[in-house]
Coordinates of C-alpha atoms in Angstrom, one line a residue:
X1 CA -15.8 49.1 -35.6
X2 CA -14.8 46.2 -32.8
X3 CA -13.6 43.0 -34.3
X4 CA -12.5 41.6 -31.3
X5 CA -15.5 39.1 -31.5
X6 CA -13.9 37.9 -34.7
X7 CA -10.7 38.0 -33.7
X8 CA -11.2 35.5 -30.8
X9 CA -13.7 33.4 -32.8
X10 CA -10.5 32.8 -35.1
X11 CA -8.8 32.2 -32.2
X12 CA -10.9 29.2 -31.1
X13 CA -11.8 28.1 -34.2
X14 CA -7.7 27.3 -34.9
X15 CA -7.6 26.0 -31.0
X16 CA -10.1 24.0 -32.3
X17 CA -8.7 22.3 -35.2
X18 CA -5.1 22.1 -33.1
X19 CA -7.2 19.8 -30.4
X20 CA -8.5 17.9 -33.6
X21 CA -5.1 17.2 -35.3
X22 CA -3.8 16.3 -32.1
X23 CA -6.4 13.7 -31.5
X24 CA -6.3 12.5 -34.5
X25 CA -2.3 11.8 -34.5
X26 CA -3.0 10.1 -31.5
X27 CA -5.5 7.8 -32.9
X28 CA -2.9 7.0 -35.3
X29 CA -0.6 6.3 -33.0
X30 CA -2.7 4.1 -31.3
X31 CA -3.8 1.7 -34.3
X32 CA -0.3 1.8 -34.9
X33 CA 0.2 -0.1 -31.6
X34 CA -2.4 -2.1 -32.1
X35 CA -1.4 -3.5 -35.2
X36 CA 2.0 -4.1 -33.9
X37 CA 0.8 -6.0 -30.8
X38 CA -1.5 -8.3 -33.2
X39 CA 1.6 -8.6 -35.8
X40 CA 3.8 -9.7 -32.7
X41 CA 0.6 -12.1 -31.4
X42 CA 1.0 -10.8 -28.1
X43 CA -0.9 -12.1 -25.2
X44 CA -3.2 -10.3 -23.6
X45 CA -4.3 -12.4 -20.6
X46 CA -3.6 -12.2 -17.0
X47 CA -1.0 -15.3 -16.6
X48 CA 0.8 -14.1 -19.3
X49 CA 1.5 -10.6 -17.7
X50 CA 2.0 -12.4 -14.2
X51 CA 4.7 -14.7 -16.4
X52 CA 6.3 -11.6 -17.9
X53 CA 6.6 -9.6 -15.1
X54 CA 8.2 -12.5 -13.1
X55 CA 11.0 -12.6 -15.1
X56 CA 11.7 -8.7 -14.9
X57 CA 10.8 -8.4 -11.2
X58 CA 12.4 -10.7 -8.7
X59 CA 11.2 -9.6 -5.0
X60 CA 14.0 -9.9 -2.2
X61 CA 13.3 -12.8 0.1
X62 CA 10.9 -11.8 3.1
X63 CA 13.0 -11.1 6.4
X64 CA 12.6 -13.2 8.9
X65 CA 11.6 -11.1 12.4
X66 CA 14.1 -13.0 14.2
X67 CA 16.9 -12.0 12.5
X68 CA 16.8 -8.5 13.4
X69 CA 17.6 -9.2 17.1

């Protein structure tokens, strides 16, 4: 008798519940964001962002083509 066939449809059937508990820890993780970012009452809107990310990101001054000569 061959019980490969078996053998390998254990094999995905594990694979498959793997994938499943993996997506379904991610799910979690994401509410768990989710709720965080509503318990903090962040903002999701553009200014906000653009506000944030000025006072992280400073850009140097543009150079002037005339100084280079």
């Amino acid at each position: 008798m061959n019980k490969q066939p078996n053998q390998q449809l254990g094999k995905f059937k594990r694979g498959a519940r793997e994938l499943e508990t993996d997506q379904s820890a991610k799910d979690r993780q994401y509410q768990k964001f989710v709720e965080k970012a509503r318990e903090l009452e962040t903002d999701e809107s553009e200014e906000a962002f653009d506000r944030a990310l000025e006072k992280v990101v400073k850009a140097p001054p543009p150079k002037d083509e005339k100084q280079k000569t």
